[in-house]
Amino acid sequence: MTINWFIPPVGKGSGGHLNILRFIKNLEDLGYTNRIVIVGQPSPPSAAVAKRDIEKWFFPLKASVHLGADDATPAAYFAMATSWQTAYYVRRFQSCKQRCYFVQDYEPWFYPAGSNAMLAEATYRFGFATFTAGDWLAQKLHKEHGARTRSIGFSYDRDLYRPMPELRGGDGFHRVMFYARPPTPRRAFELGILVLRDVAKRVPQMRVVLAGWDVRGYDIPFPCEYAGLVEIDKLPALYARCDAALVLSCSNLSLLPLELMACGVPVISNRAPYTQWLLNDENAKLADPNIQSLVDAVVEVLETPAVAQRIQHAGTAFAEATSWEREAARMAEGLAELAGKQP
């Protein structure tokens, strides 16, 4: 019941790191001993600084922190890769019984066709026991690369996210939250801006809340509020102020839709296999990934209270039915099977 988690350098506000650390915390509660092994560049100044940053940016963990994979890295029964780069370190790591892979997205799609995409894709054929974020990834990696996969779901932080209807309305504006992060192409920043530009022409009383990146230097063609990179504890109030949220994705979804649902915010997204493992026509408003279809979807949610209310209620119920503890137990069950033990 020991796991070495090989992770990239930790960044403030990183959703991928948050998911990894949450599984570590829940597995600690199930009796696992976890070590965090940070590999790649830029390397933190020291393991102590890295542990302090993790506690400051996320939450405290019992897990020890180690820099680099070398002879000083403790042995563990499981070595867990968490990104394609870390998979190469895990493949070389000898002091373990089982090599595993926690895959949150299809990382070859993060790059243009070329070396990085091919190197990322190759890791899915390393033979590691693979835990994926959702069914779409599990099926894709098994079908296309022969990976041994087990899908794991996500949830949300119940201590943070909840409906706060008292924060919404009162000034006559419809607020739409948009995850605006230009450096992350898979979140379709440009498409979202074009969609919201046309929505603003049809719904003049709309105000857009742009969160995720400082985009004040961009030419935004509609009235908006610049939230930038928001501290985690400030996100629930920001979400709860909004009447709808446009969440676009060109690959696997993040935690954002679940967090928005938990705050009672109707979610609008693009219809695709990598969104529909989590979103459907009951708990969200899905539209084809083109400007006109998405514009119509946003306008319908803003201007048809019955539609917004139906999606809101279904989304909140869907989010409330999820559980981090249950998903961690599913991962522990998979680990126990790999160790040849009954969970």
C-alpha angles and dihedrals in degrees: 000000000000123000130187108203111204106205136170118249109295120252127197111256094013110155092196092056091045091058093048093049092047091056090048090053094048092047088051087058088053091055102265122141109224131194123191112216112191113205133175133031143348089036117202117249090251143345089256092056091048092051091048091051092050091052093045097045098035124002140297119282134187089223117113118232125227131183118225130351108269140127090292093061108107119246117252137182091235128037110194123200114204104184135020093261092052090050089071090055091048092049089057095043108105103180097084141077100215131031115209137179128213105201119189099171143006096268100190085072090062089076141049114258104289146082099325093049092050093046091050093048092050092062091068088066095053091099096242120153100254131213113192136197099246138337098285093065093043092054094043095050093045096045099041102031106021093241121165100240140185118182121226124192130218135230138181139256106270091194089063114027122065138128114280104180091170089073095057128090128345097126100065096251130121107222121206120190116215125186097229110189112145095181089063104066094185089069090065099229095172094049090049093052091051091049094049091045089060093042089055090057091055097037107036092177091064121114120190123216108210111202135167102053140026102263098162089116092060125092100247110189099208139048110283148159117235108221096163120183104353126205111248094243090054095052099082094059091046092051095043091057091062129090093205141356129221107213114180124182135177092190137016118341124252128220091274099095093052092047091050092048090051088055091052096252119144110236123219117193145158119272111245139128091257092055099038096064084075106018128054140166091275103051097033144018107254125192137175112272098259132101099251096047093048092045090053090049094052093045092049092053093047097045103034109065093187091058093046091048094049093051092044094054094044092046094050091049091048093051093046090055092061124088134192089203092055092049092048088051089053090052090048089051090054092048091050091053090051089052090051093245133121112252 
